[in-house]
PDB file of C-alpha atoms in Angstrom:
ATOM      1  CA  MET A   1     -40.298  28.703 -87.771  1.00  0.00           C
ATOM      2  CA  LYS A   2     -37.353  26.750 -86.361  1.00  0.00           C
ATOM      3  CA  VAL A   3     -38.477  27.737 -82.879  1.00  0.00           C
ATOM      4  CA  VAL A   4     -41.961  26.354 -83.582  1.00  0.00           C
ATOM      5  CA  TYR A   5     -40.558  23.029 -84.833  1.00  0.00           C
ATOM      6  CA  PHE A   6     -38.287  22.804 -81.794  1.00  0.00           C
ATOM      7  CA  THR A   7     -41.192  23.509 -79.434  1.00  0.00           C
ATOM      8  CA  ILE A   8     -43.379  20.843 -81.067  1.00  0.00           C
ATOM      9  CA  ALA A   9     -40.547  18.316 -80.929  1.00  0.00           C
ATOM     10  CA  PHE A  10     -39.911  19.109 -77.278  1.00  0.00           C
ATOM     11  CA  LEU A  11     -43.588  18.727 -76.332  1.00  0.00           C
ATOM     12  CA  ALA A  12     -43.831  15.457 -78.251  1.00  0.00           C
ATOM     13  CA  SER A  13     -40.781  14.030 -76.517  1.00  0.00           C
ATOM     14  CA  SER A  14     -42.118  15.191 -73.148  1.00  0.00           C
ATOM     15  CA  ALA A  15     -45.426  13.433 -73.791  1.00  0.00           C
ATOM     16  CA  VAL A  16     -43.666  10.220 -74.694  1.00  0.00           C
ATOM     17  CA  SER A  17     -41.518  10.284 -71.567  1.00  0.00           C
ATOM     18  CA  ALA A  18     -44.658  10.606 -69.435  1.00  0.00           C
ATOM     19  CA  TYR A  19     -45.470   6.946 -70.103  1.00  0.00           C
ATOM     20  CA  ASP A  20     -43.559   3.793 -69.229  1.00  0.00           C
ATOM     21  CA  PRO A  21     -40.155   4.104 -70.932  1.00  0.00           C
ATOM     22  CA  SER A  22     -39.058   1.528 -73.466  1.00  0.00           C
ATOM     23  CA  PRO A  23     -36.875  -1.185 -71.917  1.00  0.00           C
ATOM     24  CA  LEU A  24     -33.127  -0.940 -72.429  1.00  0.00           C
ATOM     25  CA  GLN A  25     -32.562  -4.678 -72.098  1.00  0.00           C
ATOM     26  CA  ASP A  26     -34.422  -7.933 -72.886  1.00  0.00           C
ATOM     27  CA  PHE A  27     -35.950  -8.041 -69.423  1.00  0.00           C
ATOM     28  CA  CYS A  28     -35.560  -6.686 -65.911  1.00  0.00           C
ATOM     29  CA  VAL A  29     -37.252  -9.009 -63.414  1.00  0.00           C
ATOM     30  CA  ALA A  30     -38.185  -7.074 -60.291  1.00  0.00           C
ATOM     31  CA  ILE A  31     -36.655  -8.078 -56.968  1.00  0.00           C
ATOM     32  CA  ASN A  32     -37.429  -6.973 -53.418  1.00  0.00           C
ATOM     33  CA  ASP A  33     -33.886  -7.594 -52.198  1.00  0.00           C
ATOM     34  CA  THR A  34     -32.242  -4.204 -52.608  1.00  0.00           C
ATOM     35  CA  LYS A  35     -28.835  -5.589 -51.618  1.00  0.00           C
ATOM     36  CA  ASN A  36     -28.565  -7.739 -54.731  1.00  0.00           C
ATOM     37  CA  GLY A  37     -30.078  -5.680 -57.541  1.00  0.00           C
ATOM     38  CA  VAL A  38     -29.929  -2.577 -59.694  1.00  0.00           C
ATOM     39  CA  PHE A  39     -32.585   0.128 -59.394  1.00  0.00           C
ATOM     40  CA  VAL A  40     -34.318   0.611 -62.775  1.00  0.00           C
ATOM     41  CA  ASN A  41     -37.735   2.070 -63.656  1.00  0.00           C
ATOM     42  CA  GLY A  42     -39.301   1.825 -60.206  1.00  0.00           C
ATOM     43  CA  LYS A  43     -38.157  -1.675 -59.231  1.00  0.00           C
ATOM     44  CA  PHE A  44     -34.826  -3.274 -58.499  1.00  0.00           C
ATOM     45  CA  CYS A  45     -33.706  -5.687 -61.193  1.00  0.00           C
ATOM     46  CA  LYS A  46     -32.822  -9.284 -60.465  1.00  0.00           C
ATOM     47  CA  ASP A  47     -29.426 -10.481 -61.632  1.00  0.00           C
ATOM     48  CA  PRO A  48     -30.156 -11.849 -65.168  1.00  0.00           C
ATOM     49  CA  LYS A  49     -28.177 -14.992 -64.345  1.00  0.00           C
ATOM     50  CA  LEU A  50     -30.670 -15.783 -61.567  1.00  0.00           C
ATOM     51  CA  VAL A  51     -33.807 -15.248 -63.654  1.00  0.00           C
ATOM     52  CA  LYS A  52     -36.004 -18.303 -64.236  1.00  0.00           C
ATOM     53  CA  ALA A  53     -39.179 -19.100 -66.191  1.00  0.00           C
ATOM     54  CA  ASP A  54     -41.369 -18.722 -63.090  1.00  0.00           C
ATOM     55  CA  ASP A  55     -40.430 -15.030 -62.958  1.00  0.00           C
ATOM     56  CA  PHE A  56     -42.606 -14.593 -66.068  1.00  0.00           C
ATOM     57  CA  PHE A  57     -45.478 -16.866 -64.991  1.00  0.00           C
ATOM     58  CA  LYS A  58     -48.581 -16.440 -62.844  1.00  0.00           C
ATOM     59  CA  HIS A  59     -51.839 -18.396 -62.529  1.00  0.00           C
ATOM     60  CA  VAL A  60     -55.004 -16.337 -61.984  1.00  0.00           C
ATOM     61  CA  GLU A  61     -58.008 -17.820 -60.211  1.00  0.00           C
ATOM     62  CA  PRO A  62     -61.602 -16.528 -60.550  1.00  0.00           C
ATOM     63  CA  GLY A  63     -62.289 -13.657 -58.156  1.00  0.00           C
ATOM     64  CA  ASN A  64     -64.691 -13.828 -55.217  1.00  0.00           C
ATOM     65  CA  THR A  65     -67.693 -11.648 -56.068  1.00  0.00           C
ATOM     66  CA  SER A  66     -69.431 -12.083 -52.707  1.00  0.00           C
ATOM     67  CA  ASN A  67     -69.149  -8.423 -51.739  1.00  0.00           C
ATOM     68  CA  PRO A  68     -71.318  -5.269 -51.848  1.00  0.00           C
ATOM     69  CA  LEU A  69     -70.296  -4.462 -55.432  1.00  0.00           C
ATOM     70  CA  GLY A  70     -70.704  -7.982 -56.762  1.00  0.00           C
ATOM     71  CA  SER A  71     -67.382  -7.793 -58.606  1.00  0.00           C
ATOM     72  CA  LYS A  72     -63.731  -8.588 -58.083  1.00  0.00           C
ATOM     73  CA  VAL A  73     -60.709  -7.246 -59.942  1.00  0.00           C
ATOM     74  CA  THR A  74     -57.655  -9.506 -59.899  1.00  0.00           C
ATOM     75  CA  PRO A  75     -54.699  -7.443 -61.106  1.00  0.00           C
ATOM     76  CA  VAL A  76     -51.551  -8.800 -62.694  1.00  0.00           C
ATOM     77  CA  THR A  77     -49.190  -5.832 -62.509  1.00  0.00           C
ATOM     78  CA  VAL A  78     -45.484  -5.669 -61.767  1.00  0.00           C
ATOM     79  CA  ASN A  79     -46.394  -6.053 -58.089  1.00  0.00           C
ATOM     80  CA  GLU A  80     -47.869  -9.516 -58.751  1.00  0.00           C
ATOM     81  CA  LEU A  81     -45.650 -10.618 -61.665  1.00  0.00           C
ATOM     82  CA  PHE A  82     -42.109  -9.328 -61.340  1.00  0.00           C
ATOM     83  CA  GLY A  83     -41.247 -10.256 -64.940  1.00  0.00           C
ATOM     84  CA  LEU A  84     -43.412  -7.328 -66.112  1.00  0.00           C
ATOM     85  CA  ASN A  85     -40.867  -4.823 -64.840  1.00  0.00           C
ATOM     86  CA  THR A  86     -39.927  -2.281 -67.584  1.00  0.00           C
ATOM     87  CA  LEU A  87     -42.195  -3.980 -70.147  1.00  0.00           C
ATOM     88  CA  GLY A  88     -44.953  -1.360 -70.002  1.00  0.00           C
ATOM     89  CA  ILE A  89     -47.985  -3.686 -69.845  1.00  0.00           C
ATOM     90  CA  SER A  90     -50.204  -5.439 -67.322  1.00  0.00           C
ATOM     91  CA  LEU A  91     -53.672  -6.961 -67.157  1.00  0.00           C
ATOM     92  CA  ALA A  92     -56.554  -7.670 -64.832  1.00  0.00           C
ATOM     93  CA  ARG A  93     -59.233 -10.331 -64.657  1.00  0.00           C
ATOM     94  CA  ILE A  94     -62.643  -8.909 -63.678  1.00  0.00           C
ATOM     95  CA  ASP A  95     -65.327 -11.244 -62.343  1.00  0.00           C
ATOM     96  CA  PHE A  96     -68.951 -10.117 -62.007  1.00  0.00           C
ATOM     97  CA  ALA A  97     -71.873 -11.645 -60.166  1.00  0.00           C
ATOM     98  CA  PRO A  98     -75.295 -10.946 -61.727  1.00  0.00           C
ATOM     99  CA  LYS A  99     -75.797  -7.139 -61.635  1.00  0.00           C
ATOM    100  CA  GLY A 100     -72.250  -6.760 -60.316  1.00  0.00           C
ATOM    101  CA  LEU A 101     -70.506  -3.423 -60.847  1.00  0.00           C
ATOM    102  CA  ASN A 102     -66.911  -2.352 -61.344  1.00  0.00           C
ATOM    103  CA  PRO A 103     -67.580   1.199 -60.120  1.00  0.00           C
ATOM    104  CA  PRO A 104     -66.468   4.437 -61.790  1.00  0.00           C
ATOM    105  CA  HIS A 105     -62.684   4.690 -61.593  1.00  0.00           C
ATOM    106  CA  THR A 106     -59.631   5.843 -63.515  1.00  0.00           C
ATOM    107  CA  HIS A 107     -56.177   4.495 -64.313  1.00  0.00           C
ATOM    108  CA  PRO A 108     -53.867   7.522 -64.107  1.00  0.00           C
ATOM    109  CA  ARG A 109     -51.052   5.823 -65.991  1.00  0.00           C
ATOM    110  CA  ALA A 110     -52.729   3.556 -68.558  1.00  0.00           C
ATOM    111  CA  THR A 111     -55.178   3.089 -71.385  1.00  0.00           C
ATOM    112  CA  GLU A 112     -57.362   0.007 -70.895  1.00  0.00           C
ATOM    113  CA  ILE A 113     -58.586  -2.418 -73.546  1.00  0.00           C
ATOM    114  CA  LEU A 114     -61.230  -4.859 -72.331  1.00  0.00           C
ATOM    115  CA  ILE A 115     -62.547  -8.098 -73.852  1.00  0.00           C
ATOM    116  CA  VAL A 116     -65.599  -9.935 -72.546  1.00  0.00           C
ATOM    117  CA  LEU A 117     -65.042 -13.659 -72.075  1.00  0.00           C
ATOM    118  CA  GLU A 118     -68.453 -14.461 -70.630  1.00  0.00           C
ATOM    119  CA  GLY A 119     -71.729 -12.603 -70.035  1.00  0.00           C
ATOM    120  CA  THR A 120     -73.042  -9.174 -70.999  1.00  0.00           C
ATOM    121  CA  LEU A 121     -71.590  -5.892 -69.750  1.00  0.00           C
ATOM    122  CA  TYR A 122     -72.782  -2.298 -69.988  1.00  0.00           C
ATOM    123  CA  VAL A 123     -69.598  -0.230 -70.136  1.00  0.00           C
ATOM    124  CA  GLY A 124     -68.723   3.397 -70.608  1.00  0.00           C
ATOM    125  CA  PHE A 125     -66.350   6.281 -70.065  1.00  0.00           C
ATOM    126  CA  VAL A 126     -66.713  10.032 -69.569  1.00  0.00           C
ATOM    127  CA  THR A 127     -64.549  12.582 -71.326  1.00  0.00           C
ATOM    128  CA  SER A 128     -62.587  15.332 -69.647  1.00  0.00           C
ATOM    129  CA  ASN A 129     -64.213  18.780 -69.406  1.00  0.00           C
ATOM    130  CA  GLN A 130     -65.037  20.063 -72.892  1.00  0.00           C
ATOM    131  CA  ALA A 131     -64.833  23.662 -74.123  1.00  0.00           C
ATOM    132  CA  ASP A 132     -68.587  24.082 -73.633  1.00  0.00           C
ATOM    133  CA  GLY A 133     -68.382  22.799 -70.058  1.00  0.00           C
ATOM    134  CA  SER A 134     -69.889  19.408 -70.825  1.00  0.00           C
ATOM    135  CA  ASN A 135     -68.542  15.887 -70.286  1.00  0.00           C
ATOM    136  CA  ARG A 136     -69.497  13.405 -73.013  1.00  0.00           C
ATOM    137  CA  LEU A 137     -70.513   9.876 -72.038  1.00  0.00           C
ATOM    138  CA  PHE A 138     -69.657   6.986 -74.375  1.00  0.00           C
ATOM    139  CA  THR A 139     -71.405   3.677 -73.604  1.00  0.00           C
ATOM    140  CA  LYS A 140     -71.809   0.274 -75.196  1.00  0.00           C
ATOM    141  CA  VAL A 141     -73.364  -3.081 -74.315  1.00  0.00           C
ATOM    142  CA  LEU A 142     -70.726  -5.781 -74.772  1.00  0.00           C
ATOM    143  CA  ASN A 143     -71.275  -9.488 -75.270  1.00  0.00           C
ATOM    144  CA  LYS A 144     -68.854 -12.409 -75.368  1.00  0.00           C
ATOM    145  CA  GLY A 145     -65.963 -11.618 -77.700  1.00  0.00           C
ATOM    146  CA  ASP A 146     -66.600  -7.859 -77.805  1.00  0.00           C
ATOM    147  CA  VAL A 147     -63.754  -5.426 -77.167  1.00  0.00           C
ATOM    148  CA  PHE A 148     -63.867  -1.844 -75.851  1.00  0.00           C
ATOM    149  CA  VAL A 149     -61.162   0.753 -75.169  1.00  0.00           C
ATOM    150  CA  PHE A 150     -61.051   3.193 -72.233  1.00  0.00           C
ATOM    151  CA  PRO A 151     -58.624   6.080 -72.921  1.00  0.00           C
ATOM    152  CA  ILE A 152     -55.942   6.823 -70.363  1.00  0.00           C
ATOM    153  CA  GLY A 153     -57.007   8.747 -67.268  1.00  0.00           C
ATOM    154  CA  LEU A 154     -60.730   8.925 -68.079  1.00  0.00           C
ATOM    155  CA  ILE A 155     -63.445   7.814 -65.641  1.00  0.00           C
ATOM    156  CA  HIS A 156     -64.988   4.514 -66.727  1.00  0.00           C
ATOM    157  CA  PHE A 157     -67.106   1.634 -65.412  1.00  0.00           C
ATOM    158  CA  GLN A 158     -68.489  -1.835 -66.201  1.00  0.00           C
ATOM    159  CA  LEU A 159     -71.865  -3.210 -65.105  1.00  0.00           C
ATOM    160  CA  ASN A 160     -73.079  -6.789 -65.548  1.00  0.00           C
ATOM    161  CA  VAL A 161     -76.512  -6.424 -67.143  1.00  0.00           C
ATOM    162  CA  GLY A 162     -76.919 -10.137 -67.840  1.00  0.00           C
ATOM    163  CA  TYR A 163     -78.704 -12.734 -65.730  1.00  0.00           C
ATOM    164  CA  GLY A 164     -75.606 -14.849 -65.107  1.00  0.00           C
ATOM    165  CA  ASN A 165     -72.001 -14.289 -64.126  1.00  0.00           C
ATOM    166  CA  ALA A 166     -69.678 -12.316 -66.373  1.00  0.00           C
ATOM    167  CA  VAL A 167     -65.905 -12.379 -66.884  1.00  0.00           C
ATOM    168  CA  ALA A 168     -63.670  -9.883 -68.671  1.00  0.00           C
ATOM    169  CA  ILE A 169     -59.948  -9.413 -69.196  1.00  0.00           C
ATOM    170  CA  ALA A 170     -58.491  -5.909 -69.240  1.00  0.00           C
ATOM    171  CA  GLY A 171     -55.139  -5.149 -70.836  1.00  0.00           C
ATOM    172  CA  LEU A 172     -53.387  -2.012 -69.537  1.00  0.00           C
ATOM    173  CA  SER A 173     -50.603   0.025 -71.112  1.00  0.00           C
ATOM    174  CA  SER A 174     -48.484   0.273 -67.974  1.00  0.00           C
ATOM    175  CA  GLN A 175     -46.729  -2.174 -65.689  1.00  0.00           C
ATOM    176  CA  ASN A 176     -48.270  -0.201 -62.807  1.00  0.00           C
ATOM    177  CA  PRO A 177     -51.429   1.545 -64.099  1.00  0.00           C
ATOM    178  CA  GLY A 178     -52.803   2.617 -60.723  1.00  0.00           C
ATOM    179  CA  VAL A 179     -56.492   2.788 -59.794  1.00  0.00           C
ATOM    180  CA  ILE A 180     -58.520   5.695 -58.406  1.00  0.00           C
ATOM    181  CA  THR A 181     -62.042   4.612 -57.451  1.00  0.00           C
ATOM    182  CA  ILE A 182     -64.001   7.859 -57.530  1.00  0.00           C
ATOM    183  CA  ALA A 183     -66.409   7.339 -54.621  1.00  0.00           C
ATOM    184  CA  ASN A 184     -63.708   5.870 -52.381  1.00  0.00           C
ATOM    185  CA  ALA A 185     -61.276   8.679 -53.156  1.00  0.00           C
ATOM    186  CA  LEU A 186     -63.830  11.382 -52.370  1.00  0.00           C
ATOM    187  CA  PHE A 187     -65.615   9.919 -49.358  1.00  0.00           C
ATOM    188  CA  LYS A 188     -63.064   7.550 -47.842  1.00  0.00           C
ATOM    189  CA  ALA A 189     -59.885   9.630 -48.060  1.00  0.00           C
ATOM    190  CA  THR A 190     -57.526   9.600 -45.072  1.00  0.00           C
ATOM    191  CA  PRO A 191     -57.706  12.115 -43.516  1.00  0.00           C
ATOM    192  CA  PRO A 192     -61.225  12.956 -44.754  1.00  0.00           C
ATOM    193  CA  ILE A 193     -61.742  15.706 -47.305  1.00  0.00           C
ATOM    194  CA  SER A 194     -63.325  18.728 -45.617  1.00  0.00           C
ATOM    195  CA  SER A 195     -67.123  18.552 -45.729  1.00  0.00           C
ATOM    196  CA  GLU A 196     -67.038  22.241 -46.641  1.00  0.00           C
ATOM    197  CA  VAL A 197     -65.168  21.350 -49.825  1.00  0.00           C
ATOM    198  CA  LEU A 198     -67.505  18.491 -50.724  1.00  0.00           C
ATOM    199  CA  THR A 199     -70.770  20.332 -49.957  1.00  0.00           C
ATOM    200  CA  LYS A 200     -69.634  23.195 -52.181  1.00  0.00           C
ATOM    201  CA  ALA A 201     -68.454  20.864 -54.952  1.00  0.00           C
ATOM    202  CA  PHE A 202     -71.621  18.747 -55.027  1.00  0.00           C
ATOM    203  CA  GLN A 203     -73.998  21.581 -54.096  1.00  0.00           C
ATOM    204  CA  VAL A 204     -75.740  19.480 -51.438  1.00  0.00           C
ATOM    205  CA  ASP A 205     -76.483  19.758 -47.728  1.00  0.00           C
ATOM    206  CA  LYS A 206     -73.699  18.917 -45.258  1.00  0.00           C
ATOM    207  CA  ASN A 207     -75.843  16.103 -43.806  1.00  0.00           C
ATOM    208  CA  ILE A 208     -75.638  14.261 -47.111  1.00  0.00           C
ATOM    209  CA  ILE A 209     -71.840  14.532 -47.174  1.00  0.00           C
ATOM    210  CA  ASP A 210     -71.618  13.409 -43.542  1.00  0.00           C
ATOM    211  CA  TYR A 211     -73.789  10.399 -44.408  1.00  0.00           C
ATOM    212  CA  LEU A 212     -71.646   9.465 -47.412  1.00  0.00           C
ATOM    213  CA  GLN A 213     -68.403   9.776 -45.458  1.00  0.00           C
ATOM    214  CA  LYS A 214     -69.730   7.373 -42.822  1.00  0.00           C
ATOM    215  CA  GLN A 215     -70.449   4.634 -45.359  1.00  0.00           C
ATOM    216  CA  SER A 216     -68.170   1.599 -45.779  1.00  0.00           C
ATOM    217  CA  TRP A 217     -66.907   2.118 -49.317  1.00  0.00           C
ATOM    218  CA  TYR A 218     -65.795  -1.268 -50.600  1.00  0.00           C
ATOM    219  CA  ASP A 219     -62.638  -1.673 -52.660  1.00  0.00           C
ATOM    220  CA  ASN A 220     -63.022  -4.499 -55.207  1.00  0.00           C
ATOM    221  CA  ASN A 221     -59.364  -4.442 -56.265  1.00  0.00           C
TER     222      ASN A 221
END
């Protein structure tokens, strides 16, 4: 029985350590100058005596949605706001033109919680493979003030189904959540994924895969 308790405790602690660790100090403002910093949690830390209020501040403008997807994601991660270093959170502003789409994607290191500030969005996520071989789809139409959660690592999307522009803010449980846009990853990888792999995976003719790999897959991030 003791072995079972130890195993459970070990697995639980391993799961916790897989996410952003809790900070060991009040803050650790990231710095690009490696000659004058201490390496902690993926970024070098600025000398606390040199930290200023602007290290924790950023202004975010509306994104330009004049692109093939009709959407623009403006991230505020540790790469854009150094004061987020070691704090385990970030956010993104998502702007949508009418019928604009934030295409199916995942965040490998973060759960996402999204609130609609303006417009109407059709959102959803797909579960991982279930025991019966299925993948469940959860969807909801969100209006201004509505909130929806996308669990960590699962494929999800947002589509503007209103007649006007839409705006949403996404909170993410990592300072560096990462983004994998599914279509881009499969058909725009460098070097390209073998067409033999993709034709077998999608059960389609090679001409279809060749066509998809020649497309200009837009990145709205």
